[in-house]
PDB file of C-alpha atoms in Angstrom:
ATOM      1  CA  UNK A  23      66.809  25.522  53.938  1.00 92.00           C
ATOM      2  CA  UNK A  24      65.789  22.887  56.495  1.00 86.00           C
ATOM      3  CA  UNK A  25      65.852  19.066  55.479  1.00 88.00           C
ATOM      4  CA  UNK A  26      62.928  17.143  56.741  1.00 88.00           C
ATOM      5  CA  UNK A  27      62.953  13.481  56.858  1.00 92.00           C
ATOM      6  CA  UNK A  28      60.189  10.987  57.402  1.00 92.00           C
ATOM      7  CA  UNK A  29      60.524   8.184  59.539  1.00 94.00           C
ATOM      8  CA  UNK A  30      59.975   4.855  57.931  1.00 92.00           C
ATOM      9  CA  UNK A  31      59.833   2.898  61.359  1.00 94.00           C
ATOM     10  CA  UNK A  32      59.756   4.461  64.997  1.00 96.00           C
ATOM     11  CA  UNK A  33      62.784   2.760  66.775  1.00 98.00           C
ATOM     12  CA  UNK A  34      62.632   2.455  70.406  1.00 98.00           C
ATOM     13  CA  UNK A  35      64.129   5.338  71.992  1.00 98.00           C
ATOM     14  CA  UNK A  36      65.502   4.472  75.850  1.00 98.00           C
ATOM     15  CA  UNK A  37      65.927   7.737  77.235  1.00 98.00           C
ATOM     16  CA  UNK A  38      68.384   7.997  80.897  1.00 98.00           C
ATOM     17  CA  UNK A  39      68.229  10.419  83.029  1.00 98.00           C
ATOM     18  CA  UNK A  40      70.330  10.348  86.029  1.00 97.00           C
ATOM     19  CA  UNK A  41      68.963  11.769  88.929  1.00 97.00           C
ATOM     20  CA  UNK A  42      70.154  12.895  92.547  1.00 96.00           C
ATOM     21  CA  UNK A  43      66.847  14.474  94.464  1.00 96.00           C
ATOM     22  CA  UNK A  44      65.452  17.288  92.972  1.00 95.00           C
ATOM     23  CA  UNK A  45      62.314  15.793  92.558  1.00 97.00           C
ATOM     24  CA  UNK A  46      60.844  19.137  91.066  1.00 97.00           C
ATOM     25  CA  UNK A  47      63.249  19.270  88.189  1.00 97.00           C
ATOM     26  CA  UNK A  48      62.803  15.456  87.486  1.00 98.00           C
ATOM     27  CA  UNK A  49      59.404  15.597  87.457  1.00 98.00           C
ATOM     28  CA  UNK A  50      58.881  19.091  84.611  1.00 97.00           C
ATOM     29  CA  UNK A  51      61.641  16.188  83.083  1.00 97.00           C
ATOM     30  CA  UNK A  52      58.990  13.488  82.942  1.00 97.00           C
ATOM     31  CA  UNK A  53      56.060  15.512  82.343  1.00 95.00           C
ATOM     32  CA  UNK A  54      57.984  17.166  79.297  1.00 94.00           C
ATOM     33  CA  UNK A  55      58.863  13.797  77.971  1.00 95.00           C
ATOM     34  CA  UNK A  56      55.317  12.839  78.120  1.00 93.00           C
ATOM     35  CA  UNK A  57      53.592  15.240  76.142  1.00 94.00           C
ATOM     36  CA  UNK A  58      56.491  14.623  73.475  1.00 94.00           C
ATOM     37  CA  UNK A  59      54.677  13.672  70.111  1.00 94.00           C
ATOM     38  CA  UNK A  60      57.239  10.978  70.030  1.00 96.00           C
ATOM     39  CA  UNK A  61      55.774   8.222  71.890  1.00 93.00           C
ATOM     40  CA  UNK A  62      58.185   5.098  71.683  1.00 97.00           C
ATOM     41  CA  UNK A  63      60.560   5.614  74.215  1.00 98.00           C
ATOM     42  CA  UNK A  64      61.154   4.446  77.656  1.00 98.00           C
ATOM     43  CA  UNK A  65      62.575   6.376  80.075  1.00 98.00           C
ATOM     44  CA  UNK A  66      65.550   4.749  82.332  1.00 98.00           C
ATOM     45  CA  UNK A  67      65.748   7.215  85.712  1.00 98.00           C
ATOM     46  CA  UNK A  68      68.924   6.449  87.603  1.00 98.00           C
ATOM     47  CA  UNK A  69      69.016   6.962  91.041  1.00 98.00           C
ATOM     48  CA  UNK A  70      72.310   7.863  92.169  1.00 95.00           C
ATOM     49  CA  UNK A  71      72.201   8.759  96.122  1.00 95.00           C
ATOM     50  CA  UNK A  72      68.951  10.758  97.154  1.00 96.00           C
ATOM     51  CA  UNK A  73      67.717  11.377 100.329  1.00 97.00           C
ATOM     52  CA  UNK A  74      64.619  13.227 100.490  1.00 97.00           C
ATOM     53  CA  UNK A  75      61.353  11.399 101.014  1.00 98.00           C
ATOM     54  CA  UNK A  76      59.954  13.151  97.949  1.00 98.00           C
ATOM     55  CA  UNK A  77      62.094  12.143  95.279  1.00 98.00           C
ATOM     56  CA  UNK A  78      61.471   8.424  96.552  1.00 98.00           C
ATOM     57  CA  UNK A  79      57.905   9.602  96.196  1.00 98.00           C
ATOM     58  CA  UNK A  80      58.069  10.780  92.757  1.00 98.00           C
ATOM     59  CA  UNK A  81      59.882   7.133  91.972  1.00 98.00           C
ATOM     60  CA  UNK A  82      57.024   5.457  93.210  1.00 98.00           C
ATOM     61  CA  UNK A  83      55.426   7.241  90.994  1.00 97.00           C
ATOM     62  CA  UNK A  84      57.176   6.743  87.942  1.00 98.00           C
ATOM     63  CA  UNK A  85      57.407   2.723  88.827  1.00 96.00           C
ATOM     64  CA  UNK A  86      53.705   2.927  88.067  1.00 96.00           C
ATOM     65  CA  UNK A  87      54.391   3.988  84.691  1.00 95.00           C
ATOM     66  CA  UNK A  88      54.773   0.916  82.024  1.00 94.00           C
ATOM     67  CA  UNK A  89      57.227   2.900  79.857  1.00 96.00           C
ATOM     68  CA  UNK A  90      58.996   3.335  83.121  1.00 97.00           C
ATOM     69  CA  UNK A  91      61.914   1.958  85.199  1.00 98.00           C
ATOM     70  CA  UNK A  92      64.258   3.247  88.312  1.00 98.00           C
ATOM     71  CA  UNK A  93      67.425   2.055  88.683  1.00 98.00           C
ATOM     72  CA  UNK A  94      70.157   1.942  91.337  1.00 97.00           C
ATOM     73  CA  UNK A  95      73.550   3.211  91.198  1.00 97.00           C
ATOM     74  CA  UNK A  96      75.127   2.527  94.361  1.00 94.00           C
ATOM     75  CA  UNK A  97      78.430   3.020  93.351  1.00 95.00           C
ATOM     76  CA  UNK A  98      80.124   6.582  94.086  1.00 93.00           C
ATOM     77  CA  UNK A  99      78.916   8.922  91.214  1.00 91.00           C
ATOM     78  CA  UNK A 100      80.367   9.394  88.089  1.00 95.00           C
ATOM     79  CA  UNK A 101      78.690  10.668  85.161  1.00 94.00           C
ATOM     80  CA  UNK A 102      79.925   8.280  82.343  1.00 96.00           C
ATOM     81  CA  UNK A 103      79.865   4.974  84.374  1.00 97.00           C
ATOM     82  CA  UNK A 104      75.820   6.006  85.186  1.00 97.00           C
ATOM     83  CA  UNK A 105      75.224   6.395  82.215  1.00 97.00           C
ATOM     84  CA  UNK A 106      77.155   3.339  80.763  1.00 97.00           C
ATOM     85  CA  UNK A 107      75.372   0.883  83.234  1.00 98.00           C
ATOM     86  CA  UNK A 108      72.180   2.819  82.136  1.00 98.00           C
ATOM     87  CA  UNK A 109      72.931   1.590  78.568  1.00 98.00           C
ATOM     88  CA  UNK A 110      73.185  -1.545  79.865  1.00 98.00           C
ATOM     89  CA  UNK A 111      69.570  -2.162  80.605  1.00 98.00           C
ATOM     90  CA  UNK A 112      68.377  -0.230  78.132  1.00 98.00           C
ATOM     91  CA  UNK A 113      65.810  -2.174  75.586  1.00 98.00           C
ATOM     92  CA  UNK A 114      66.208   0.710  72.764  1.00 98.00           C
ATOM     93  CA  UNK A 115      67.538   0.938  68.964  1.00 97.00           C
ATOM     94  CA  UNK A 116      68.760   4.648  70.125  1.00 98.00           C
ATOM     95  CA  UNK A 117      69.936   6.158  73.612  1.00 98.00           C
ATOM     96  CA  UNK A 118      69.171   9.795  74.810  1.00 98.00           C
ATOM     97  CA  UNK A 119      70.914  10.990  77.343  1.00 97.00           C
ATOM     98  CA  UNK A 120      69.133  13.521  79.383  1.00 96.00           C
ATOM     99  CA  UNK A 121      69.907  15.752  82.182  1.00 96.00           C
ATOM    100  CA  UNK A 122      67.222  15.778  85.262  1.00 96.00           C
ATOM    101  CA  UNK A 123      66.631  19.567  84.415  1.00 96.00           C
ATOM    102  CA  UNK A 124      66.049  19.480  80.895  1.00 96.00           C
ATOM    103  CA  UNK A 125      62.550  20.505  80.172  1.00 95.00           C
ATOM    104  CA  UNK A 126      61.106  20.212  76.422  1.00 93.00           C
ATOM    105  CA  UNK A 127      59.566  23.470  74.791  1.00 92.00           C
ATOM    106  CA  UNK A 128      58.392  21.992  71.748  1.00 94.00           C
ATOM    107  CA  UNK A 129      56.470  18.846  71.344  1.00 95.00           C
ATOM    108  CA  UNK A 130      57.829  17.377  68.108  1.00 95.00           C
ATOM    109  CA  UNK A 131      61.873  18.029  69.626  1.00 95.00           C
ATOM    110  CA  UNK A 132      62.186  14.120  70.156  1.00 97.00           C
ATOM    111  CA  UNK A 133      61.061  13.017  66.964  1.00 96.00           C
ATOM    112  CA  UNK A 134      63.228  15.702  65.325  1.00 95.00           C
ATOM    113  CA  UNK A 135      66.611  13.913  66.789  1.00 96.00           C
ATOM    114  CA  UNK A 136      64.969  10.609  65.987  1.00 97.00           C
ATOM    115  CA  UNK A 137      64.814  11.545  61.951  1.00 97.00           C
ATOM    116  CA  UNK A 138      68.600  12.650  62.195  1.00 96.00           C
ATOM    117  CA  UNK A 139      69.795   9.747  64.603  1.00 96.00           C
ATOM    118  CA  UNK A 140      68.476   7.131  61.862  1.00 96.00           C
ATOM    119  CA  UNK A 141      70.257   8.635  58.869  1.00 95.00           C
ATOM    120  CA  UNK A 142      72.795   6.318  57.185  1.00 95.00           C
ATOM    121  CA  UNK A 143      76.345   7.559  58.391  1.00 95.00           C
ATOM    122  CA  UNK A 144      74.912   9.689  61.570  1.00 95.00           C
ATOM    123  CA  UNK A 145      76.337   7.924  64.532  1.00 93.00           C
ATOM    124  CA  UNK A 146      75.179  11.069  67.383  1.00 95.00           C
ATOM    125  CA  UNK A 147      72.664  14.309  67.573  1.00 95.00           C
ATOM    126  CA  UNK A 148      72.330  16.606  69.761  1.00 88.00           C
TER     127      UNK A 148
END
């Protein structure tokens, strides 16, 4: 049996993805995201110490985006302060955090952690 709840409301979802190079990774990422039947989310990239020319390409990019924003973490890396000051400046009711290689296979998997995350008593999905 599978349990399928309707959403009442479609909360802002502010999705972070940390990101060192790797532009080709970030980018299936993004394009993934985008064709997500879920379409309230913004997406926080944090740039944590790249050096190729093409991932600061691809974050031109992305600035262009309105759901978009790059941010800066000059500090030296660690996983859980990234994604803390990424929470930080996040605008959304719910956080996702996302790995730069993650690449959606189904277009309704956002929406499907969205009707679990806003269930009275559910405090994480995954």
């Amino acid at each position: 049996y599978q349990v399928v709840y309707h959403l009442r409301t479609q909360p802002l979802v502010s999705v972070v993805v940390p990101n060192k190079d790797h532009p080709e990774m970030l980018a299936r990422c993004v394009e993934s995201l985008a064709k997500s039947s879920y379409a309230n989310f913004e997406l926080l990239v944090v740039e944590n110490g790249s050096t190729k020319p093409e991932t600061f390409a691809l974050y031109d990019k992305l600035r262009a985006m309105p759901h978009v924003r790059v941010l800066e973490w000059a500090k030296p890396f660690n996983y859980a302060a990234v994604n803390n000051f990424a929470a930080q400046a996040a605008r959304g009711d719910l956080l996702l955090f996302l790995n730069n290689d993650v690449e959606a296979i189904n277009p309704d998997w956002l929406e499907a952690l969205v009707k679990q995350a806003v269930q009275p008593g559910v405090g994480a999905v995954g």
